[in-house]
């Protein structure tokens, strides 16, 4: 049972345009969501996150939108740059008070930004 | 500040052997988690340690185990290796409950 789904294995965009990566989840108990970026032969690097009490978080060229009713989040990259080419993982977290948590990851979307 | 360090980076083992992987978290971080990444299953949670105690465990067989030392360094062990254990094993550390996890570069394990 895949609780976090990234339905697009790959995405190709032109440099300077917008990249939109999508993620769906099934567990309504998730209360924190993160995006990680991963280059080959490296570990994932944290990009941006959003709490379930918000619907938008912005950091420079990166914006994450959360639609709780649809159990859907998206990552927007504007403008896209060739250096953004990587695999992007969506992750969900259960930050219960006083407890431990584990990240549940989607299977990733490979973004290619063409010059 | 040094990042999360995993050793070794690459490892080749034979079926039936056992292996130990090591992770040194970011200084001051007490939570260490382990993940397995395979092409088919993506990133899957193995277990998490905090102050030398396992707090959370994923759905992996008992052949996968771990421990954490008083300096927060962690090891994971896989016994009786199977071909399907070939994967990238990632370690992540956290400073506190509501912060992001920082990942190491991983150990690429190949079982032949």
JSON list of N, CA and C in Angstrom, two decimals, chain B residues 7-57:
[
{"chain": "B", "resi": 7, "resn": "UNK", "atom": "N", "xyz": [30.01, 5.12, 6.04]},
{"chain": "B", "resi": 7, "resn": "UNK", "atom": "CA", "xyz": [31.11, 4.28, 5.56]},
{"chain": "B", "resi": 7, "resn": "UNK", "atom": "C", "xyz": [30.70, 2.82, 5.59]},
{"chain": "B", "resi": 8, "resn": "UNK", "atom": "N", "xyz": [31.20, 2.02, 4.66]},
{"chain": "B", "resi": 8, "resn": "UNK", "atom": "CA", "xyz": [31.94, 2.45, 3.47]},
{"chain": "B", "resi": 8, "resn": "UNK", "atom": "C", "xyz": [30.99, 3.02, 2.42]},
{"chain": "B", "resi": 9, "resn": "UNK", "atom": "N", "xyz": [31.48, 3.56, 1.35]},
{"chain": "B", "resi": 9, "resn": "UNK", "atom": "CA", "xyz": [30.62, 4.07, 0.28]},
{"chain": "B", "resi": 9, "resn": "UNK", "atom": "C", "xyz": [30.13, 2.95, -0.62]},
{"chain": "B", "resi": 10, "resn": "UNK", "atom": "N", "xyz": [30.98, 1.97, -0.83]},
{"chain": "B", "resi": 10, "resn": "UNK", "atom": "CA", "xyz": [30.63, 0.85, -1.70]},
{"chain": "B", "resi": 10, "resn": "UNK", "atom": "C", "xyz": [31.05, -0.46, -1.03]},
{"chain": "B", "resi": 11, "resn": "UNK", "atom": "N", "xyz": [30.26, -1.49, -1.27]},
{"chain": "B", "resi": 11, "resn": "UNK", "atom": "CA", "xyz": [30.51, -2.78, -0.64]},
{"chain": "B", "resi": 11, "resn": "UNK", "atom": "C", "xyz": [29.98, -3.88, -1.54]},
{"chain": "B", "resi": 12, "resn": "UNK", "atom": "N", "xyz": [30.77, -4.93, -1.71]},
{"chain": "B", "resi": 12, "resn": "UNK", "atom": "CA", "xyz": [30.30, -6.11, -2.44]},
{"chain": "B", "resi": 12, "resn": "UNK", "atom": "C", "xyz": [30.41, -7.29, -1.50]},
{"chain": "B", "resi": 13, "resn": "UNK", "atom": "N", "xyz": [29.29, -8.00, -1.35]},
{"chain": "B", "resi": 13, "resn": "UNK", "atom": "CA", "xyz": [29.24, -9.16, -0.46]},
{"chain": "B", "resi": 13, "resn": "UNK", "atom": "C", "xyz": [28.62, -10.34, -1.20]},
{"chain": "B", "resi": 14, "resn": "UNK", "atom": "N", "xyz": [28.86, -11.51, -0.64]},
{"chain": "B", "resi": 14, "resn": "UNK", "atom": "CA", "xyz": [28.32, -12.75, -1.22]},
{"chain": "B", "resi": 14, "resn": "UNK", "atom": "C", "xyz": [27.06, -13.15, -0.45]},
{"chain": "B", "resi": 15, "resn": "UNK", "atom": "N", "xyz": [26.15, -13.78, -1.14]},
{"chain": "B", "resi": 15, "resn": "UNK", "atom": "CA", "xyz": [24.94, -14.29, -0.50]},
{"chain": "B", "resi": 15, "resn": "UNK", "atom": "C", "xyz": [25.28, -15.12, 0.74]},
{"chain": "B", "resi": 16, "resn": "UNK", "atom": "N", "xyz": [24.53, -14.92, 1.80]},
{"chain": "B", "resi": 16, "resn": "UNK", "atom": "CA", "xyz": [24.75, -15.67, 3.03]},
{"chain": "B", "resi": 16, "resn": "UNK", "atom": "C", "xyz": [25.68, -14.96, 4.02]},
{"chain": "B", "resi": 17, "resn": "UNK", "atom": "N", "xyz": [26.46, -14.02, 3.52]},
{"chain": "B", "resi": 17, "resn": "UNK", "atom": "CA", "xyz": [27.34, -13.28, 4.44]},
{"chain": "B", "resi": 17, "resn": "UNK", "atom": "C", "xyz": [26.54, -12.26, 5.24]},
{"chain": "B", "resi": 18, "resn": "UNK", "atom": "N", "xyz": [27.23, -11.62, 6.16]},
{"chain": "B", "resi": 18, "resn": "UNK", "atom": "CA", "xyz": [26.60, -10.54, 6.89]},
{"chain": "B", "resi": 18, "resn": "UNK", "atom": "C", "xyz": [27.43, -9.26, 6.68]},
{"chain": "B", "resi": 19, "resn": "UNK", "atom": "N", "xyz": [26.78, -8.12, 6.90]},
{"chain": "B", "resi": 19, "resn": "UNK", "atom": "CA", "xyz": [27.46, -6.85, 6.63]},
{"chain": "B", "resi": 19, "resn": "UNK", "atom": "C", "xyz": [27.08, -5.83, 7.70]},
{"chain": "B", "resi": 20, "resn": "UNK", "atom": "N", "xyz": [28.01, -4.95, 8.01]},
{"chain": "B", "resi": 20, "resn": "UNK", "atom": "CA", "xyz": [27.76, -3.86, 8.96]},
{"chain": "B", "resi": 20, "resn": "UNK", "atom": "C", "xyz": [28.09, -2.53, 8.28]},
{"chain": "B", "resi": 21, "resn": "UNK", "atom": "N", "xyz": [27.13, -1.63, 8.33]},
{"chain": "B", "resi": 21, "resn": "UNK", "atom": "CA", "xyz": [27.30, -0.29, 7.77]},
{"chain": "B", "resi": 21, "resn": "UNK", "atom": "C", "xyz": [27.34, 0.71, 8.91]},
{"chain": "B", "resi": 22, "resn": "UNK", "atom": "N", "xyz": [28.09, 1.79, 8.70]},
{"chain": "B", "resi": 22, "resn": "UNK", "atom": "CA", "xyz": [28.27, 2.77, 9.76]},
{"chain": "B", "resi": 22, "resn": "UNK", "atom": "C", "xyz": [27.78, 4.15, 9.35]},
{"chain": "B", "resi": 23, "resn": "UNK", "atom": "N", "xyz": [27.29, 4.89, 10.34]},
{"chain": "B", "resi": 23, "resn": "UNK", "atom": "CA", "xyz": [26.79, 6.25, 10.10]},
{"chain": "B", "resi": 23, "resn": "UNK", "atom": "C", "xyz": [27.19, 7.16, 11.25]},
{"chain": "B", "resi": 24, "resn": "UNK", "atom": "N", "xyz": [27.83, 8.26, 10.93]},
{"chain": "B", "resi": 24, "resn": "UNK", "atom": "CA", "xyz": [28.13, 9.29, 11.92]},
{"chain": "B", "resi": 24, "resn": "UNK", "atom": "C", "xyz": [27.25, 10.49, 11.65]},
{"chain": "B", "resi": 25, "resn": "UNK", "atom": "N", "xyz": [26.36, 10.83, 12.59]},
{"chain": "B", "resi": 25, "resn": "UNK", "atom": "CA", "xyz": [25.42, 11.94, 12.34]},
{"chain": "B", "resi": 25, "resn": "UNK", "atom": "C", "xyz": [26.11, 13.29, 12.45]},
{"chain": "B", "resi": 26, "resn": "UNK", "atom": "N", "xyz": [25.38, 14.32, 12.11]},
{"chain": "B", "resi": 26, "resn": "UNK", "atom": "CA", "xyz": [25.86, 15.68, 12.30]},
{"chain": "B", "resi": 26, "resn": "UNK", "atom": "C", "xyz": [26.04, 15.90, 13.81]},
{"chain": "B", "resi": 27, "resn": "UNK", "atom": "N", "xyz": [27.11, 16.60, 14.16]},
{"chain": "B", "resi": 27, "resn": "UNK", "atom": "CA", "xyz": [27.41, 16.82, 15.56]},
{"chain": "B", "resi": 27, "resn": "UNK", "atom": "C", "xyz": [26.22, 17.45, 16.27]},
{"chain": "B", "resi": 28, "resn": "UNK", "atom": "N", "xyz": [25.84, 16.84, 17.39]},
{"chain": "B", "resi": 28, "resn": "UNK", "atom": "CA", "xyz": [24.72, 17.37, 18.17]},
{"chain": "B", "resi": 28, "resn": "UNK", "atom": "C", "xyz": [23.39, 16.72, 17.83]},
{"chain": "B", "resi": 29, "resn": "UNK", "atom": "N", "xyz": [23.33, 16.02, 16.72]},
{"chain": "B", "resi": 29, "resn": "UNK", "atom": "CA", "xyz": [22.09, 15.32, 16.35]},
{"chain": "B", "resi": 29, "resn": "UNK", "atom": "C", "xyz": [22.02, 13.99, 17.09]},
{"chain": "B", "resi": 30, "resn": "UNK", "atom": "N", "xyz": [20.86, 13.73, 17.70]},
{"chain": "B", "resi": 30, "resn": "UNK", "atom": "CA", "xyz": [20.74, 12.48, 18.46]},
{"chain": "B", "resi": 30, "resn": "UNK", "atom": "C", "xyz": [19.83, 11.45, 17.78]},
{"chain": "B", "resi": 31, "resn": "UNK", "atom": "N", "xyz": [19.10, 11.89, 16.76]},
{"chain": "B", "resi": 31, "resn": "UNK", "atom": "CA", "xyz": [18.23, 10.96, 16.05]},
{"chain": "B", "resi": 31, "resn": "UNK", "atom": "C", "xyz": [18.91, 10.50, 14.77]},
{"chain": "B", "resi": 32, "resn": "UNK", "atom": "N", "xyz": [18.95, 9.20, 14.58]},
{"chain": "B", "resi": 32, "resn": "UNK", "atom": "CA", "xyz": [19.52, 8.63, 13.36]},
{"chain": "B", "resi": 32, "resn": "UNK", "atom": "C", "xyz": [18.52, 7.64, 12.78]},
{"chain": "B", "resi": 33, "resn": "UNK", "atom": "N", "xyz": [18.22, 7.81, 11.50]},
{"chain": "B", "resi": 33, "resn": "UNK", "atom": "CA", "xyz": [17.30, 6.91, 10.81]},
{"chain": "B", "resi": 33, "resn": "UNK", "atom": "C", "xyz": [18.03, 6.25, 9.66]},
{"chain": "B", "resi": 34, "resn": "UNK", "atom": "N", "xyz": [17.55, 5.07, 9.29]},
{"chain": "B", "resi": 34, "resn": "UNK", "atom": "CA", "xyz": [18.12, 4.34, 8.16]},
{"chain": "B", "resi": 34, "resn": "UNK", "atom": "C", "xyz": [17.02, 4.07, 7.13]},
{"chain": "B", "resi": 35, "resn": "UNK", "atom": "N", "xyz": [17.40, 4.21, 5.86]},
{"chain": "B", "resi": 35, "resn": "UNK", "atom": "CA", "xyz": [16.48, 3.96, 4.76]},
{"chain": "B", "resi": 35, "resn": "UNK", "atom": "C", "xyz": [17.17, 3.08, 3.72]},
{"chain": "B", "resi": 36, "resn": "UNK", "atom": "N", "xyz": [16.35, 2.29, 3.03]},
{"chain": "B", "resi": 36, "resn": "UNK", "atom": "CA", "xyz": [16.84, 1.49, 1.92]},
{"chain": "B", "resi": 36, "resn": "UNK", "atom": "C", "xyz": [16.26, 2.04, 0.63]},
{"chain": "B", "resi": 37, "resn": "UNK", "atom": "N", "xyz": [17.10, 2.25, -0.36]},
{"chain": "B", "resi": 37, "resn": "UNK", "atom": "CA", "xyz": [16.59, 2.72, -1.65]},
{"chain": "B", "resi": 37, "resn": "UNK", "atom": "C", "xyz": [16.87, 1.67, -2.72]},
{"chain": "B", "resi": 38, "resn": "UNK", "atom": "N", "xyz": [15.82, 1.20, -3.37]},
{"chain": "B", "resi": 38, "resn": "UNK", "atom": "CA", "xyz": [15.94, 0.28, -4.50]},
{"chain": "B", "resi": 38, "resn": "UNK", "atom": "C", "xyz": [15.14, 0.85, -5.66]},
{"chain": "B", "resi": 39, "resn": "UNK", "atom": "N", "xyz": [15.48, 0.46, -6.89]},
{"chain": "B", "resi": 39, "resn": "UNK", "atom": "CA", "xyz": [14.75, 1.00, -8.05]},
{"chain": "B", "resi": 39, "resn": "UNK", "atom": "C", "xyz": [13.26, 0.68, -8.00]},
{"chain": "B", "resi": 40, "resn": "UNK", "atom": "N", "xyz": [12.90, -0.50, -7.52]},
{"chain": "B", "resi": 40, "resn": "UNK", "atom": "CA", "xyz": [11.50, -0.90, -7.54]},
{"chain": "B", "resi": 40, "resn": "UNK", "atom": "C", "xyz": [10.68, -0.33, -6.40]},
{"chain": "B", "resi": 41, "resn": "UNK", "atom": "N", "xyz": [11.26, -0.21, -5.23]},
{"chain": "B", "resi": 41, "resn": "UNK", "atom": "CA", "xyz": [10.50, 0.18, -4.03]},
{"chain": "B", "resi": 41, "resn": "UNK", "atom": "C", "xyz": [10.75, 1.61, -3.59]},
{"chain": "B", "resi": 42, "resn": "UNK", "atom": "N", "xyz": [11.72, 2.27, -4.19]},
{"chain": "B", "resi": 42, "resn": "UNK", "atom": "CA", "xyz": [12.01, 3.64, -3.76]},
{"chain": "B", "resi": 42, "resn": "UNK", "atom": "C", "xyz": [12.69, 3.65, -2.41]},
{"chain": "B", "resi": 43, "resn": "UNK", "atom": "N", "xyz": [12.49, 4.74, -1.66]},
{"chain": "B", "resi": 43, "resn": "UNK", "atom": "CA", "xyz": [13.10, 4.91, -0.34]},
{"chain": "B", "resi": 43, "resn": "UNK", "atom": "C", "xyz": [12.18, 4.35, 0.73]},
{"chain": "B", "resi": 44, "resn": "UNK", "atom": "N", "xyz": [12.67, 3.36, 1.47]},
{"chain": "B", "resi": 44, "resn": "UNK", "atom": "CA", "xyz": [11.84, 2.76, 2.51]},
{"chain": "B", "resi": 44, "resn": "UNK", "atom": "C", "xyz": [12.53, 2.84, 3.87]},
{"chain": "B", "resi": 45, "resn": "UNK", "atom": "N", "xyz": [11.75, 3.18, 4.85]},
{"chain": "B", "resi": 45, "resn": "UNK", "atom": "CA", "xyz": [12.24, 3.36, 6.21]},
{"chain": "B", "resi": 45, "resn": "UNK", "atom": "C", "xyz": [12.59, 2.02, 6.84]},
{"chain": "B", "resi": 46, "resn": "UNK", "atom": "N", "xyz": [13.78, 1.95, 7.44]},
{"chain": "B", "resi": 46, "resn": "UNK", "atom": "CA", "xyz": [14.21, 0.74, 8.12]},
{"chain": "B", "resi": 46, "resn": "UNK", "atom": "C", "xyz": [13.98, 0.85, 9.63]},
{"chain": "B", "resi": 47, "resn": "UNK", "atom": "N", "xyz": [14.65, 1.81, 10.26]},
{"chain": "B", "resi": 47, "resn": "UNK", "atom": "CA", "xyz": [14.47, 2.05, 11.71]},
{"chain": "B", "resi": 47, "resn": "UNK", "atom": "C", "xyz": [15.06, 3.40, 12.09]},
{"chain": "B", "resi": 48, "resn": "UNK", "atom": "N", "xyz": [14.68, 3.84, 13.29]},
{"chain": "B", "resi": 48, "resn": "UNK", "atom": "CA", "xyz": [15.18, 5.09, 13.82]},
{"chain": "B", "resi": 48, "resn": "UNK", "atom": "C", "xyz": [15.68, 4.88, 15.24]},
{"chain": "B", "resi": 49, "resn": "UNK", "atom": "N", "xyz": [16.80, 5.49, 15.56]},
{"chain": "B", "resi": 49, "resn": "UNK", "atom": "CA", "xyz": [17.37, 5.43, 16.89]},
{"chain": "B", "resi": 49, "resn": "UNK", "atom": "C", "xyz": [17.48, 6.83, 17.48]},
{"chain": "B", "resi": 50, "resn": "UNK", "atom": "N", "xyz": [17.24, 6.89, 18.77]},
{"chain": "B", "resi": 50, "resn": "UNK", "atom": "CA", "xyz": [17.37, 8.15, 19.51]},
{"chain": "B", "resi": 50, "resn": "UNK", "atom": "C", "xyz": [17.91, 7.81, 20.89]},
{"chain": "B", "resi": 51, "resn": "UNK", "atom": "N", "xyz": [19.00, 8.45, 21.25]},
{"chain": "B", "resi": 51, "resn": "UNK", "atom": "CA", "xyz": [19.64, 8.18, 22.54]},
{"chain": "B", "resi": 51, "resn": "UNK", "atom": "C", "xyz": [19.79, 6.69, 22.80]},
{"chain": "B", "resi": 52, "resn": "UNK", "atom": "N", "xyz": [20.35, 5.99, 21.83]},
{"chain": "B", "resi": 52, "resn": "UNK", "atom": "CA", "xyz": [20.71, 4.57, 21.92]},
{"chain": "B", "resi": 52, "resn": "UNK", "atom": "C", "xyz": [19.50, 3.63, 21.96]},
{"chain": "B", "resi": 53, "resn": "UNK", "atom": "N", "xyz": [18.29, 4.16, 21.75]},
{"chain": "B", "resi": 53, "resn": "UNK", "atom": "CA", "xyz": [17.08, 3.33, 21.79]},
{"chain": "B", "resi": 53, "resn": "UNK", "atom": "C", "xyz": [16.40, 3.34, 20.43]},
{"chain": "B", "resi": 54, "resn": "UNK", "atom": "N", "xyz": [15.95, 2.18, 20.00]},
{"chain": "B", "resi": 54, "resn": "UNK", "atom": "CA", "xyz": [15.19, 2.12, 18.76]},
{"chain": "B", "resi": 54, "resn": "UNK", "atom": "C", "xyz": [13.77, 2.62, 19.03]},
{"chain": "B", "resi": 55, "resn": "UNK", "atom": "N", "xyz": [13.38, 3.70, 18.34]},
{"chain": "B", "resi": 55, "resn": "UNK", "atom": "CA", "xyz": [12.06, 4.30, 18.60]},
{"chain": "B", "resi": 55, "resn": "UNK", "atom": "C", "xyz": [11.02, 3.87, 17.57]},
{"chain": "B", "resi": 56, "resn": "UNK", "atom": "N", "xyz": [11.48, 3.49, 16.41]},
{"chain": "B", "resi": 56, "resn": "UNK", "atom": "CA", "xyz": [10.53, 3.20, 15.35]},
{"chain": "B", "resi": 56, "resn": "UNK", "atom": "C", "xyz": [11.17, 2.19, 14.40]},
{"chain": "B", "resi": 57, "resn": "UNK", "atom": "N", "xyz": [10.35, 1.33, 13.82]},
{"chain": "B", "resi": 57, "resn": "UNK", "atom": "CA", "xyz": [10.88, 0.28, 12.96]},
{"chain": "B", "resi": 57, "resn": "UNK", "atom": "C", "xyz": [9.98, 0.11, 11.75]}
]
